[in-house]
Amino acid sequence: KNKIVKIYLTAREKECINFLILGKSAKEIGISLNISHRTVERHIDNIKRKYNCRKTNKLLNMVIHETTC
């Protein structure tokens, strides 16, 4: 039996994922948000963990299509 799980992202994680969807790099996102690219990478890692996903391209596909692994 499949269980629907709601995944909550912080406001900053949402900003980062939206920029990723637009094809921006961590460095470009960092410049836009006035934060370090390493902080952006940390946010992306947190999102991957929440979605139980290791690869960024798979994560983006899941987020765009609102699915889970």
PDB file of C-alpha atoms in Angstrom:
ATOM      1  CA  LYS A   1       0.000   0.000   0.000  1.00  0.00           C
ATOM      2  CA  ASN A   2       1.490   3.337  -1.082  1.00  0.00           C
ATOM      3  CA  LYS A   3       1.475   6.108   1.467  1.00  0.00           C
ATOM      4  CA  ILE A   4       1.446   9.757   0.405  1.00  0.00           C
ATOM      5  CA  VAL A   5       4.124  11.696   2.245  1.00  0.00           C
ATOM      6  CA  LYS A   6       4.244  15.481   2.238  1.00  0.00           C
ATOM      7  CA  ILE A   7       7.782  16.815   1.866  1.00  0.00           C
ATOM      8  CA  TYR A   8       8.362  20.210   3.444  1.00  0.00           C
ATOM      9  CA  LEU A   9      11.097  22.518   2.187  1.00  0.00           C
ATOM     10  CA  THR A  10      12.320  25.680   3.848  1.00  0.00           C
ATOM     11  CA  ALA A  11      11.861  28.980   2.027  1.00  0.00           C
ATOM     12  CA  ARG A  12      15.562  29.004   1.114  1.00  0.00           C
ATOM     13  CA  GLU A  13      15.440  25.412  -0.142  1.00  0.00           C
ATOM     14  CA  LYS A  14      12.484  26.376  -2.352  1.00  0.00           C
ATOM     15  CA  GLU A  15      14.438  29.322  -3.741  1.00  0.00           C
ATOM     16  CA  CYS A  16      17.414  27.087  -4.504  1.00  0.00           C
ATOM     17  CA  ILE A  17      15.328  24.383  -6.209  1.00  0.00           C
ATOM     18  CA  ASN A  18      13.543  26.998  -8.323  1.00  0.00           C
ATOM     19  CA  PHE A  19      16.880  28.360  -9.530  1.00  0.00           C
ATOM     20  CA  LEU A  20      18.085  24.805 -10.226  1.00  0.00           C
ATOM     21  CA  ILE A  21      14.988  24.186 -12.342  1.00  0.00           C
ATOM     22  CA  LEU A  22      15.973  27.256 -14.355  1.00  0.00           C
ATOM     23  CA  GLY A  23      19.385  25.684 -14.968  1.00  0.00           C
ATOM     24  CA  LYS A  24      21.425  27.888 -12.647  1.00  0.00           C
ATOM     25  CA  SER A  25      24.631  26.615 -11.039  1.00  0.00           C
ATOM     26  CA  ALA A  26      25.310  26.720  -7.297  1.00  0.00           C
ATOM     27  CA  LYS A  27      27.641  29.664  -7.880  1.00  0.00           C
ATOM     28  CA  GLU A  28      24.989  31.580  -9.848  1.00  0.00           C
ATOM     29  CA  ILE A  29      22.348  30.802  -7.228  1.00  0.00           C
ATOM     30  CA  GLY A  30      24.683  31.974  -4.479  1.00  0.00           C
ATOM     31  CA  ILE A  31      25.273  35.266  -6.250  1.00  0.00           C
ATOM     32  CA  SER A  32      21.528  35.782  -6.780  1.00  0.00           C
ATOM     33  CA  LEU A  33      20.704  34.989  -3.144  1.00  0.00           C
ATOM     34  CA  ASN A  34      23.806  36.701  -1.715  1.00  0.00           C
ATOM     35  CA  ILE A  35      25.031  33.494  -0.042  1.00  0.00           C
ATOM     36  CA  SER A  36      28.031  31.229  -0.527  1.00  0.00           C
ATOM     37  CA  HIS A  37      27.864  28.554  -3.237  1.00  0.00           C
ATOM     38  CA  ARG A  38      28.746  26.083  -0.471  1.00  0.00           C
ATOM     39  CA  THR A  39      25.606  27.125   1.424  1.00  0.00           C
ATOM     40  CA  VAL A  40      23.612  26.569  -1.767  1.00  0.00           C
ATOM     41  CA  GLU A  41      25.170  23.106  -2.099  1.00  0.00           C
ATOM     42  CA  ARG A  42      24.179  22.378   1.510  1.00  0.00           C
ATOM     43  CA  HIS A  43      20.576  23.389   0.797  1.00  0.00           C
ATOM     44  CA  ILE A  44      20.557  21.154  -2.284  1.00  0.00           C
ATOM     45  CA  ASP A  45      21.987  18.258  -0.250  1.00  0.00           C
ATOM     46  CA  ASN A  46      19.230  18.762   2.327  1.00  0.00           C
ATOM     47  CA  ILE A  47      16.592  18.676  -0.408  1.00  0.00           C
ATOM     48  CA  LYS A  48      18.113  15.478  -1.826  1.00  0.00           C
ATOM     49  CA  ARG A  49      17.995  13.916   1.631  1.00  0.00           C
ATOM     50  CA  LYS A  50      14.348  14.882   2.095  1.00  0.00           C
ATOM     51  CA  TYR A  51      13.474  13.351  -1.292  1.00  0.00           C
ATOM     52  CA  ASN A  52      15.728  10.350  -0.621  1.00  0.00           C
ATOM     53  CA  CYS A  53      17.547  11.030  -3.865  1.00  0.00           C
ATOM     54  CA  ARG A  54      21.264  11.090  -4.635  1.00  0.00           C
ATOM     55  CA  LYS A  55      21.435  12.715  -8.066  1.00  0.00           C
ATOM     56  CA  THR A  56      20.496  16.302  -8.817  1.00  0.00           C
ATOM     57  CA  ASN A  57      19.030  15.573 -12.255  1.00  0.00           C
ATOM     58  CA  LYS A  58      16.775  12.872 -10.794  1.00  0.00           C
ATOM     59  CA  LEU A  59      15.775  15.241  -7.984  1.00  0.00           C
ATOM     60  CA  LEU A  60      14.800  17.929 -10.491  1.00  0.00           C
ATOM     61  CA  ASN A  61      12.760  15.429 -12.477  1.00  0.00           C
ATOM     62  CA  MET A  62      10.944  14.347  -9.308  1.00  0.00           C
ATOM     63  CA  VAL A  63      10.267  17.922  -8.179  1.00  0.00           C
ATOM     64  CA  ILE A  64       9.027  18.999 -11.604  1.00  0.00           C
ATOM     65  CA  HIS A  65       6.728  15.984 -11.856  1.00  0.00           C
ATOM     66  CA  GLU A  66       5.864  15.951  -8.117  1.00  0.00           C
ATOM     67  CA  THR A  67       6.897  12.342  -7.584  1.00  0.00           C
ATOM     68  CA  THR A  68       9.142  10.507  -5.145  1.00  0.00           C
ATOM     69  CA  CYS A  69      11.841   7.869  -5.618  1.00  0.00           C
TER      70      CYS A  69
END
